[in-house]
PDB file of C-alpha atoms in Angstrom:
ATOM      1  CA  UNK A   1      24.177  11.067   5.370  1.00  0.00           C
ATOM      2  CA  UNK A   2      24.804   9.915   9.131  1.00  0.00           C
ATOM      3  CA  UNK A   3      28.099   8.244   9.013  1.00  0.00           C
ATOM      4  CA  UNK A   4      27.357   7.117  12.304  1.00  0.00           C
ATOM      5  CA  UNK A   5      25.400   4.320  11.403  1.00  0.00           C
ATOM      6  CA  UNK A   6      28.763   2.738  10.098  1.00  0.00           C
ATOM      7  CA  UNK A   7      29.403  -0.742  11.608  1.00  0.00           C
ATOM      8  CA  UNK A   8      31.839  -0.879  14.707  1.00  0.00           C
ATOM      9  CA  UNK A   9      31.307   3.056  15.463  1.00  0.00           C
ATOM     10  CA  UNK A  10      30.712   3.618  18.896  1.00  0.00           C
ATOM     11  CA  UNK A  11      29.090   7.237  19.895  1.00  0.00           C
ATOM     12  CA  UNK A  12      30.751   9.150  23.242  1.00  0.00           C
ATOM     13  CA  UNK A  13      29.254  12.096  24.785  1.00  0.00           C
ATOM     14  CA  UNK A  14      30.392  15.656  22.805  1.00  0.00           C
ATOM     15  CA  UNK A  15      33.708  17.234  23.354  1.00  0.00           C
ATOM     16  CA  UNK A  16      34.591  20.448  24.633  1.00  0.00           C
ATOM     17  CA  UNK A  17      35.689  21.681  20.894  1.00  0.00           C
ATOM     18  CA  UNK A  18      32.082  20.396  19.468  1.00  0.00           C
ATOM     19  CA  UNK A  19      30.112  22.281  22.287  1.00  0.00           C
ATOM     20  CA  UNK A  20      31.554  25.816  21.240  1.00  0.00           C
ATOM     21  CA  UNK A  21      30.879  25.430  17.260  1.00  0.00           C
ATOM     22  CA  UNK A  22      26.889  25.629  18.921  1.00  0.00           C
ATOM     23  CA  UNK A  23      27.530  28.925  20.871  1.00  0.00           C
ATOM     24  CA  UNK A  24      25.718  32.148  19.666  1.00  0.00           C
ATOM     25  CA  UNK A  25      27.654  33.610  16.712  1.00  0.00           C
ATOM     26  CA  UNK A  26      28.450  30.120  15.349  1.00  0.00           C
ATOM     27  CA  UNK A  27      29.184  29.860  11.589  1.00  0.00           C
ATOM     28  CA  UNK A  28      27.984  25.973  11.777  1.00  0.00           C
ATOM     29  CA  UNK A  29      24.243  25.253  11.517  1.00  0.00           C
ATOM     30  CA  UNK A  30      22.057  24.165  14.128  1.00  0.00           C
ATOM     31  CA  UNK A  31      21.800  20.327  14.381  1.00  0.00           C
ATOM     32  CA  UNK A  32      25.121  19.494  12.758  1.00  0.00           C
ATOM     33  CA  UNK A  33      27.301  19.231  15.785  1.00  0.00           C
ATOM     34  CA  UNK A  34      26.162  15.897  16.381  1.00  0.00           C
ATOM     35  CA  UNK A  35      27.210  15.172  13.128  1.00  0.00           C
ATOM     36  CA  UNK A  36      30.021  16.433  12.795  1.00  0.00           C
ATOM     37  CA  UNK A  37      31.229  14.824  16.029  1.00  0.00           C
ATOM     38  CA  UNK A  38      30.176  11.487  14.730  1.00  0.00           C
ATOM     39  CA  UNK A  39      32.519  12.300  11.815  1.00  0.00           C
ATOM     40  CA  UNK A  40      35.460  13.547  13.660  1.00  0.00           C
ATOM     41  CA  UNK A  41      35.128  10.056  15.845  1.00  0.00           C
ATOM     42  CA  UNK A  42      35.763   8.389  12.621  1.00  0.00           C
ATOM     43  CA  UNK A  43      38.376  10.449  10.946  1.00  0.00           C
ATOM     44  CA  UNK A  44      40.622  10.266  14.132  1.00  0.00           C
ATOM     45  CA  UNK A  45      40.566  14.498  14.477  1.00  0.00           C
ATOM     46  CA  UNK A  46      41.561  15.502  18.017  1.00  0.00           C
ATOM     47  CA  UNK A  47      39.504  17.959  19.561  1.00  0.00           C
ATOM     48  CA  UNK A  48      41.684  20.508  19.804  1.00  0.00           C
ATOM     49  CA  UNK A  49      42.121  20.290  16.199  1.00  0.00           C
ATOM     50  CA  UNK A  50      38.246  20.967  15.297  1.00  0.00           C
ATOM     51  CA  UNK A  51      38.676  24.653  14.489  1.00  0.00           C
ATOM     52  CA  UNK A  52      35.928  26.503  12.457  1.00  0.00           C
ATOM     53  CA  UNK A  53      38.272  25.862   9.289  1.00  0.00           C
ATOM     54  CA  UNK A  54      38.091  22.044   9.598  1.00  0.00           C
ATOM     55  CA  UNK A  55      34.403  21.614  10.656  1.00  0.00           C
ATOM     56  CA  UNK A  56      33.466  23.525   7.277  1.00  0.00           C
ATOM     57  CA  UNK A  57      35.735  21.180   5.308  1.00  0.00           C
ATOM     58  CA  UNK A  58      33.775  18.142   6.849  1.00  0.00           C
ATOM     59  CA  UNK A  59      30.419  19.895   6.318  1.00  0.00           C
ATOM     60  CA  UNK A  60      31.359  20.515   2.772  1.00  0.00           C
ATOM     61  CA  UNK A  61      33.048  17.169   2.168  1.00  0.00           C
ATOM     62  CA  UNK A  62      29.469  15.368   4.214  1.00  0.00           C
ATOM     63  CA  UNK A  63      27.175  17.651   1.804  1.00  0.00           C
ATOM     64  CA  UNK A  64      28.825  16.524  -1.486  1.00  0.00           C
ATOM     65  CA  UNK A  65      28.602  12.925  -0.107  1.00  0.00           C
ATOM     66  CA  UNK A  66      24.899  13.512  -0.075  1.00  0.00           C
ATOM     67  CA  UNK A  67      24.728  15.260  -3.438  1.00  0.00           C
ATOM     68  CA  UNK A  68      26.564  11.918  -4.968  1.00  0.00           C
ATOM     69  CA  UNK A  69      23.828   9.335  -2.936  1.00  0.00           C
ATOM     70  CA  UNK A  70      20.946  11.645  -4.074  1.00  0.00           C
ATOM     71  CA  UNK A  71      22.112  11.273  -7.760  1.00  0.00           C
ATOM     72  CA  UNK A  72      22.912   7.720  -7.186  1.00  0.00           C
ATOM     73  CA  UNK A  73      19.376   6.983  -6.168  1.00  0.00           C
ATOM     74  CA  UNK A  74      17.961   9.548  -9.295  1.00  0.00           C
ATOM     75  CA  UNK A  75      20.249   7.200 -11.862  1.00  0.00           C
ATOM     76  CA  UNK A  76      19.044   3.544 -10.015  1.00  0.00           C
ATOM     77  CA  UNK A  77      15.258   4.856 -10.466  1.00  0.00           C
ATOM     78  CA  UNK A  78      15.774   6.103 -13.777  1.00  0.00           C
ATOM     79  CA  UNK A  79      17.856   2.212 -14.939  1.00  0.00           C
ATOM     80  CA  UNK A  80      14.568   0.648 -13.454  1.00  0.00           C
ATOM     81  CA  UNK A  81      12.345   2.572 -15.437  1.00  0.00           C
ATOM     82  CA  UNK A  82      14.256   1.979 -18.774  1.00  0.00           C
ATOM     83  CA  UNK A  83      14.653  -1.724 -17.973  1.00  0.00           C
ATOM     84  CA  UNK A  84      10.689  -1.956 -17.028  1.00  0.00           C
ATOM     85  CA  UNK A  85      10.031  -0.314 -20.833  1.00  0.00           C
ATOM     86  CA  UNK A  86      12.120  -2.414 -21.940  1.00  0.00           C
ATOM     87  CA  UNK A  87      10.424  -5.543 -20.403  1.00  0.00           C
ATOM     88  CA  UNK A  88       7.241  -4.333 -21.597  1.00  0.00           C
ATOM     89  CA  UNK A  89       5.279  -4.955 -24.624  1.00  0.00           C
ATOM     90  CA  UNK A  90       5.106  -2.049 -27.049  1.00  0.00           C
ATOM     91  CA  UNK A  91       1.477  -2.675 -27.526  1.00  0.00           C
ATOM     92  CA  UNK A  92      -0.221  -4.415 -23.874  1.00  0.00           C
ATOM     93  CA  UNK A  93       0.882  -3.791 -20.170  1.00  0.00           C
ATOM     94  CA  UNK A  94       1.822  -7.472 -20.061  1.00  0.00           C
ATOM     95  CA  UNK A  95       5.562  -8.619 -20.657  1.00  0.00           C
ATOM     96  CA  UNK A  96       7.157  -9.031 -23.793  1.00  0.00           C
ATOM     97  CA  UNK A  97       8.710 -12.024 -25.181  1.00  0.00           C
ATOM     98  CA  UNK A  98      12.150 -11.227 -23.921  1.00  0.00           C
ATOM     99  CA  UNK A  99      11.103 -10.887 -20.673  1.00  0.00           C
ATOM    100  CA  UNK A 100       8.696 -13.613 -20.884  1.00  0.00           C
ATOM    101  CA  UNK A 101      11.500 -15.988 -21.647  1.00  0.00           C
ATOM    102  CA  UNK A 102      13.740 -14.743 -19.336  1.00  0.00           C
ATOM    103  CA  UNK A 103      10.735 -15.344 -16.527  1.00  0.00           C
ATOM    104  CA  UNK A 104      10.386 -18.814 -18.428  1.00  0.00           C
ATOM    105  CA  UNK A 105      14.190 -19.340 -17.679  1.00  0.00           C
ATOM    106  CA  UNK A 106      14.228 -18.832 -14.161  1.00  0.00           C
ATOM    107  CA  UNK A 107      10.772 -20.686 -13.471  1.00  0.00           C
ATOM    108  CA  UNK A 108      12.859 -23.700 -15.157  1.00  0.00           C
ATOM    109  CA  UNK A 109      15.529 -23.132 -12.799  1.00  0.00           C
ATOM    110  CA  UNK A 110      13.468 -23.165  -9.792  1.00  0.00           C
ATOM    111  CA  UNK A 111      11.980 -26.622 -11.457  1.00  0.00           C
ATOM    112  CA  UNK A 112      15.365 -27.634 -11.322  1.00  0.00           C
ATOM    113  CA  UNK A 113      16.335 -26.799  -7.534  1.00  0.00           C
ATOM    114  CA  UNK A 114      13.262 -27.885  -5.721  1.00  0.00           C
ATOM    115  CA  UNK A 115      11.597 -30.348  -7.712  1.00  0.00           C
ATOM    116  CA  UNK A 116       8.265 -29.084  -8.600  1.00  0.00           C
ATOM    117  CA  UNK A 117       7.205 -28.735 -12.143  1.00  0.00           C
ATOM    118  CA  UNK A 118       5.380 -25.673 -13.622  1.00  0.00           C
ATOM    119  CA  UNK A 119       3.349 -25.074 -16.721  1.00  0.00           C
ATOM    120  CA  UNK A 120       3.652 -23.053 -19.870  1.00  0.00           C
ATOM    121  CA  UNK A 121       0.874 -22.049 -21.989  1.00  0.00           C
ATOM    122  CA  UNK A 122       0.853 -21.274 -25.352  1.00  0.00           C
ATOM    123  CA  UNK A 123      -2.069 -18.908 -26.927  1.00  0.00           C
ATOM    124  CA  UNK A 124      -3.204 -18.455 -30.366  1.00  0.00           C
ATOM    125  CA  UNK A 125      -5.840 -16.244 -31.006  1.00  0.00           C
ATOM    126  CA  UNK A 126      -8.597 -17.451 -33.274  1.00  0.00           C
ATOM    127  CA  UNK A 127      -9.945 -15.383 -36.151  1.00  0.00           C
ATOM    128  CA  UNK A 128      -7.979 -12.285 -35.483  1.00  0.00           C
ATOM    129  CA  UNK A 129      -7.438 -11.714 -39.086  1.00  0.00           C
ATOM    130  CA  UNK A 130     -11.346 -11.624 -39.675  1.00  0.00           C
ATOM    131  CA  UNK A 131     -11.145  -8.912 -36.825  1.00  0.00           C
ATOM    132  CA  UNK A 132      -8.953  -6.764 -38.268  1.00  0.00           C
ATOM    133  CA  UNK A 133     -10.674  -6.756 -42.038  1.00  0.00           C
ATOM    134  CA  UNK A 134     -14.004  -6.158 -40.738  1.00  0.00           C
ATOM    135  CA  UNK A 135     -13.757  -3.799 -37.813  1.00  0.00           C
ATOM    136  CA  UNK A 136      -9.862  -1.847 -38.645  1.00  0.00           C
ATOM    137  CA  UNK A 137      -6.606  -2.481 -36.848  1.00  0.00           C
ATOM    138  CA  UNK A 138      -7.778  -0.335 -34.279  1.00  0.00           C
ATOM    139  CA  UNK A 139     -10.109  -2.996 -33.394  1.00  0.00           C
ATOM    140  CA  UNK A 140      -7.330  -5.566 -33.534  1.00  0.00           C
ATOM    141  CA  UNK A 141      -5.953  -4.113 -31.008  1.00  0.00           C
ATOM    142  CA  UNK A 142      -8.784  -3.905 -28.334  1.00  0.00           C
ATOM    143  CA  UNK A 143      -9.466  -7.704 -28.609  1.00  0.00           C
ATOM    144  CA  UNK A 144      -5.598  -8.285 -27.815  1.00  0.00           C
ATOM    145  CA  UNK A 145      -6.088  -5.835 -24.843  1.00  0.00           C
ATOM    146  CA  UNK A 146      -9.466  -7.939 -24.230  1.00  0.00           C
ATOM    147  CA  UNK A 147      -7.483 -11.030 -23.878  1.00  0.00           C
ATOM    148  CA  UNK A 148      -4.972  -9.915 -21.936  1.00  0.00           C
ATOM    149  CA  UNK A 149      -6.643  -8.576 -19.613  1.00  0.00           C
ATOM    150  CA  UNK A 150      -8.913 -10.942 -19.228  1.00  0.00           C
ATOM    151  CA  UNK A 151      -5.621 -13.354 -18.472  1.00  0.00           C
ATOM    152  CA  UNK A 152      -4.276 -10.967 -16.260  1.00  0.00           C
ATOM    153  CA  UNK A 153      -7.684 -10.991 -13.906  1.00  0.00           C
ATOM    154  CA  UNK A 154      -7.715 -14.603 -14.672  1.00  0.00           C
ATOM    155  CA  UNK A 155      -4.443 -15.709 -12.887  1.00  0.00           C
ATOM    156  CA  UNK A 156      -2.401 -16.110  -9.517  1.00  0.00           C
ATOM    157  CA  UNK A 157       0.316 -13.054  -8.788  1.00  0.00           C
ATOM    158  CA  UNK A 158       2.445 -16.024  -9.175  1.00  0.00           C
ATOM    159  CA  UNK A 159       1.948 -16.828 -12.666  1.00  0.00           C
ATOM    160  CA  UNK A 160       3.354 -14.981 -15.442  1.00  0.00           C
ATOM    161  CA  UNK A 161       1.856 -13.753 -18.805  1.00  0.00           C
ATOM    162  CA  UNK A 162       3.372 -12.540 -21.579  1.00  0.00           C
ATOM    163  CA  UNK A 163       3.052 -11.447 -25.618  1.00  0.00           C
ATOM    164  CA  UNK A 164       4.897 -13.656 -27.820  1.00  0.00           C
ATOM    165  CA  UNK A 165       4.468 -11.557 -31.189  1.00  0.00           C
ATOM    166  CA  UNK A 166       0.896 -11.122 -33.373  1.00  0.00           C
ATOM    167  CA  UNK A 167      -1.910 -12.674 -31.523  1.00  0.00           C
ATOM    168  CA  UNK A 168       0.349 -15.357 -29.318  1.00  0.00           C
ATOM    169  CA  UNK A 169      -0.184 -15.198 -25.386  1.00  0.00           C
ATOM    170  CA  UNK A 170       2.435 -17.095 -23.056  1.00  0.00           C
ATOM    171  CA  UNK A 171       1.256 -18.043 -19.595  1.00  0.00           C
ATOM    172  CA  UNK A 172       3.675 -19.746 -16.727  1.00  0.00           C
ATOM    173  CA  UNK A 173       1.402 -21.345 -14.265  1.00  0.00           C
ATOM    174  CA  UNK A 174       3.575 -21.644 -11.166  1.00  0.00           C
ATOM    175  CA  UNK A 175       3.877 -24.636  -9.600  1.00  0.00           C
ATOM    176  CA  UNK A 176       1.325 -26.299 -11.387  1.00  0.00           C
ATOM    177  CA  UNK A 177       2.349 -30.179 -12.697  1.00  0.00           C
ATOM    178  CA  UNK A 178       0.690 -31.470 -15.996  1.00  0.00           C
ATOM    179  CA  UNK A 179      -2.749 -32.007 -14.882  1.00  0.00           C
ATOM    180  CA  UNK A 180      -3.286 -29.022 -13.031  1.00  0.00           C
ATOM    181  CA  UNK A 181      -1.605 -27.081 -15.675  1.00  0.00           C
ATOM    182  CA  UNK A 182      -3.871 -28.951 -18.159  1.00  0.00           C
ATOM    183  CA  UNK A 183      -6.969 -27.966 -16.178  1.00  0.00           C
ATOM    184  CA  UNK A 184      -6.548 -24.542 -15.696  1.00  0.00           C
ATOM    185  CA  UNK A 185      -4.661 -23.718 -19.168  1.00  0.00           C
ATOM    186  CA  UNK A 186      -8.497 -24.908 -20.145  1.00  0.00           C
ATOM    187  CA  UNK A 187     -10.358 -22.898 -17.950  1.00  0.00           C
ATOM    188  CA  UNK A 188      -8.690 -20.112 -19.298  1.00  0.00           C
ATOM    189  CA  UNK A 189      -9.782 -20.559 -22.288  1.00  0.00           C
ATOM    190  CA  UNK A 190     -13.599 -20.920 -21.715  1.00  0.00           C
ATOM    191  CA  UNK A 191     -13.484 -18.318 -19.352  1.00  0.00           C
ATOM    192  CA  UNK A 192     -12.226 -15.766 -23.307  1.00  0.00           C
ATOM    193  CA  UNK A 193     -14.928 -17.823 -25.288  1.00  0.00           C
ATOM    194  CA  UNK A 194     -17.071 -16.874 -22.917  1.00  0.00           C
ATOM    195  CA  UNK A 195     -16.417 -13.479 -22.842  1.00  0.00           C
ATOM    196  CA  UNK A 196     -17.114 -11.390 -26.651  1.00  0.00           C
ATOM    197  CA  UNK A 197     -15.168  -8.240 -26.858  1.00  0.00           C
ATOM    198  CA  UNK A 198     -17.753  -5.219 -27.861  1.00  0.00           C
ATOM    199  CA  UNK A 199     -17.168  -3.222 -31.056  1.00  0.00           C
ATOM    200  CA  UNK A 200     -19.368  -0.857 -32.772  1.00  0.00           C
ATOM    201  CA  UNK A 201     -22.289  -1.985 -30.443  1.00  0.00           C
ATOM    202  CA  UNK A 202     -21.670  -5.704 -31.611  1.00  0.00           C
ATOM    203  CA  UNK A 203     -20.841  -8.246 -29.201  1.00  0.00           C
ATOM    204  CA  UNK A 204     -17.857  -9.835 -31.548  1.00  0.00           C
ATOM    205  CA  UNK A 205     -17.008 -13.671 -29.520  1.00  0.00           C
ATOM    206  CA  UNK A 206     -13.309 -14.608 -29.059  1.00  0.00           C
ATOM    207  CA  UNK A 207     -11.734 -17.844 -29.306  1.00  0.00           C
ATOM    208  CA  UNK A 208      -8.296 -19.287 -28.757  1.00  0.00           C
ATOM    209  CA  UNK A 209      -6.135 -22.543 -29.619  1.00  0.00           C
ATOM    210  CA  UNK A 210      -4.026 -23.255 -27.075  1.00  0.00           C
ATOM    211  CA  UNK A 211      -0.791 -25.953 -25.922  1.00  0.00           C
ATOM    212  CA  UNK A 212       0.393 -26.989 -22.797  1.00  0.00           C
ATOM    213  CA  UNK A 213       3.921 -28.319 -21.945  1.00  0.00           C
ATOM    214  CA  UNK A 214       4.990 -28.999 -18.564  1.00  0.00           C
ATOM    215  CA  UNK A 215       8.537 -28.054 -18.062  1.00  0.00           C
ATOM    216  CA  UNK A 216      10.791 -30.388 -15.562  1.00  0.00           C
ATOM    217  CA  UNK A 217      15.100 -30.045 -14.697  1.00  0.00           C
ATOM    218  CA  UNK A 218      16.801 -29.815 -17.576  1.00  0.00           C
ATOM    219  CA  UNK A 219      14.941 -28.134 -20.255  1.00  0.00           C
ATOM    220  CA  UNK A 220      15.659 -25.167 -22.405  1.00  0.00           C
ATOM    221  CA  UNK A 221      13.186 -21.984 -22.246  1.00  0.00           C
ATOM    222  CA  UNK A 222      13.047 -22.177 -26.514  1.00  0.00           C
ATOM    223  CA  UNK A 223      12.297 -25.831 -26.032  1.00  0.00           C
ATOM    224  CA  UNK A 224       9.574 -25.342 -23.902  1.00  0.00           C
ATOM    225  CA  UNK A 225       8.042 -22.995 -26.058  1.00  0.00           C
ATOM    226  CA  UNK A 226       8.628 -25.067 -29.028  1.00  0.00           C
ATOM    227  CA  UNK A 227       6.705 -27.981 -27.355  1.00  0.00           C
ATOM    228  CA  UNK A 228       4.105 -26.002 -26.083  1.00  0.00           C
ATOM    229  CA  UNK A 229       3.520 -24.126 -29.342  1.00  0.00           C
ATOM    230  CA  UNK A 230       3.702 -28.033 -31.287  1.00  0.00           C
ATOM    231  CA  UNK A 231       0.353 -28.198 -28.758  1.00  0.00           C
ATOM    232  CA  UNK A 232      -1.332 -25.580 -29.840  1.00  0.00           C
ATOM    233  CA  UNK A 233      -1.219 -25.879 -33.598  1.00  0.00           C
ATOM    234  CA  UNK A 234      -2.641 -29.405 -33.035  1.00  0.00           C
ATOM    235  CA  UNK A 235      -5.564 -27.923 -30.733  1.00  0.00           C
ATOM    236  CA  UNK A 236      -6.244 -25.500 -33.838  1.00  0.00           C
ATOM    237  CA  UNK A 237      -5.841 -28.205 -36.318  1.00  0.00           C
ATOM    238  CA  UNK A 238      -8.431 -30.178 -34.667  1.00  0.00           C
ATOM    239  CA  UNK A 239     -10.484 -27.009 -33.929  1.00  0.00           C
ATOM    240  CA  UNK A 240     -10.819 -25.676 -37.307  1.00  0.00           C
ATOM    241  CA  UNK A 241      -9.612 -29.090 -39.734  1.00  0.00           C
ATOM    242  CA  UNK A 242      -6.146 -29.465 -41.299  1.00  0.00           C
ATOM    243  CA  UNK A 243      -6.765 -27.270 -44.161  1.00  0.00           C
ATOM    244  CA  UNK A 244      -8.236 -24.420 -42.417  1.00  0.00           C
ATOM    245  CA  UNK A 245      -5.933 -23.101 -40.015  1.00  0.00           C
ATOM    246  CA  UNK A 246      -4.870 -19.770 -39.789  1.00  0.00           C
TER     247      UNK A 246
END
C-alpha cells in the first residue's frame, strides 16, 4: 500500500539517509526506498533518524497493513457472494421474493422522487399441476426454468424479475405508466403461449394468468403485490371460469 497517495502529501526529492539504505550490501529491498521515504514524510522521522532498525519497523508495520487490506478485500468478496445466494432463488437464477420486494421497494421510491410511475407484474402459471402429474417434478421444474428464461430474454436490463413462491413470476417494468405496462405485461405473455416447453419429445404449450398494477408515491411494496396479484386471479377466473381455477 502507497501511503503516498494520502490527500495533502506532498513528495520531495530523497534524502541523504534514504539514498544509502539502496547501496550494495543493503538489508532493504530494491524498490522500497521510495516507499519508505514517502512514509517517513508522513510520520515526521528526521533523516538522520532512518537507521536500518527503523526502516525495517516501517517495512514490517507497511507489510502487515497490506496483509489486513488483502483480507479486507477476501471478507468484502466473500459478504457479496453470501448476500447474492441469498438474493437468489433456490430453484431459478432469477431473484427471490425477498429480493424481489426489496427491488419493488426501491422502484417505489424512485416513483416517489421523480415522478414517473413503473409497473409490476404478477405471473401465474397455468396448468403446472397437470405438468407435474404427467411428466414428474423434474419436469416441473424445466417449464419454471422455461418461463423464466424466456422473461429474462424477454425484458430491458432495467426491469426486474423475480420468483414469488410455486409457479408465481414478479416482473417490475421500469418506468413504464399503466398503458405501457399493460401492453407489454401482455406481450409477455403471448410471447410464453407461444413458446411450448419440450419434454419427452412432446412439445407440452405453456400458459399464464397474469395482473398488472401500476405503482405511484406512496404505496407499500405488499400492497402492490396484493393489487397486482387481485389482477391476476381475475385474468384466470375469466380464462378458465369461476369454478375452475387452479
Amino acid at each position: 500500500m502507497k501511503v503516498s497517495s494520502t490527500p495533502g502529501v506532498v513528495r520531495t526529492a530523497p534524502t541523504k539517509a534514504v539514498k544509502r539504505t539502496e547501496k550494495a550490501g543493503s538489508s532493504t529491498e530494491p524498490g522500497t526506498a521510495r516507499r519508505i521515504e514517502d512514509t517517513v514524510q508522513i510520520l515526521g522521522i528526521p533523516p538522520e533518524e532512518m537507521t536500518e532498525r527503523v526502516q525495517h519497523a516501517i517495512m514490517s508495520l507497511m507489510q502487515e497493513v497490506d496483509s489486513l487490506r488483502r483480507e479486507l478485500d477476501q471478507t468484502n468478496r466473500r459478504l457479496r457472494e453470501m448476500e447474492d445466494v441469498a438474493d437468489t432463488d433456490a430453484l431459478l437464477p432469477i431473484p427471490n421474493r425477498r429480493a424481489f420486494v426489496r427491488e419493488l421497494s426501491r422502484m417505489i421510491s424512485f416513483a416517489e422522487r421523480y415522478g414517473t410511475p413503473s409497473t409490476l407484474m404478477f405471473i401465474d402459471l397455468n396448468d403446472m399441476k397437470e405438468i407435474n402429474d404427467k411428466y414428474g417434478h423434474d419436469a416441473g421444474d424445466k417449464a419454471l426454468f422455461h418461463v423464466a428464461r424466456l422473461l429474462v430474454e424477454n425484458v430491458r436490463t432495467t426491469d426486474v424479475i423475480g420468483r414469488l413462491g410455486g409457479d408465481e413470476f414478479g416482473v417490475i417494468l421500469a418506468q413504464a405508466d399503466e398503458s405501457i405496462g399493460a401492453e407489454k405485461a401482455k406481450s409477455l405473455a403471448d410471447m410464453i403461449s407461444k413458446n411450448s416447453l419440450t419434454l419427452n419429445d412432446e412439445e407440452v404449450p405453456m400458459s399464464l394468468a397474469f395482473g398488472t398494477y401500476t405503482f405511484r408515491s406512496g404505496d407499500k411494496p405488499d400492497d402492490a403485490l396484493d393489487k397486482a396479484d387481485k389482477a391476476m386471479y381475475e385474468n384466470k377466473r375469466d380464462m378458465k371460469g369461476e369454478d375452475n381455477i387452479r
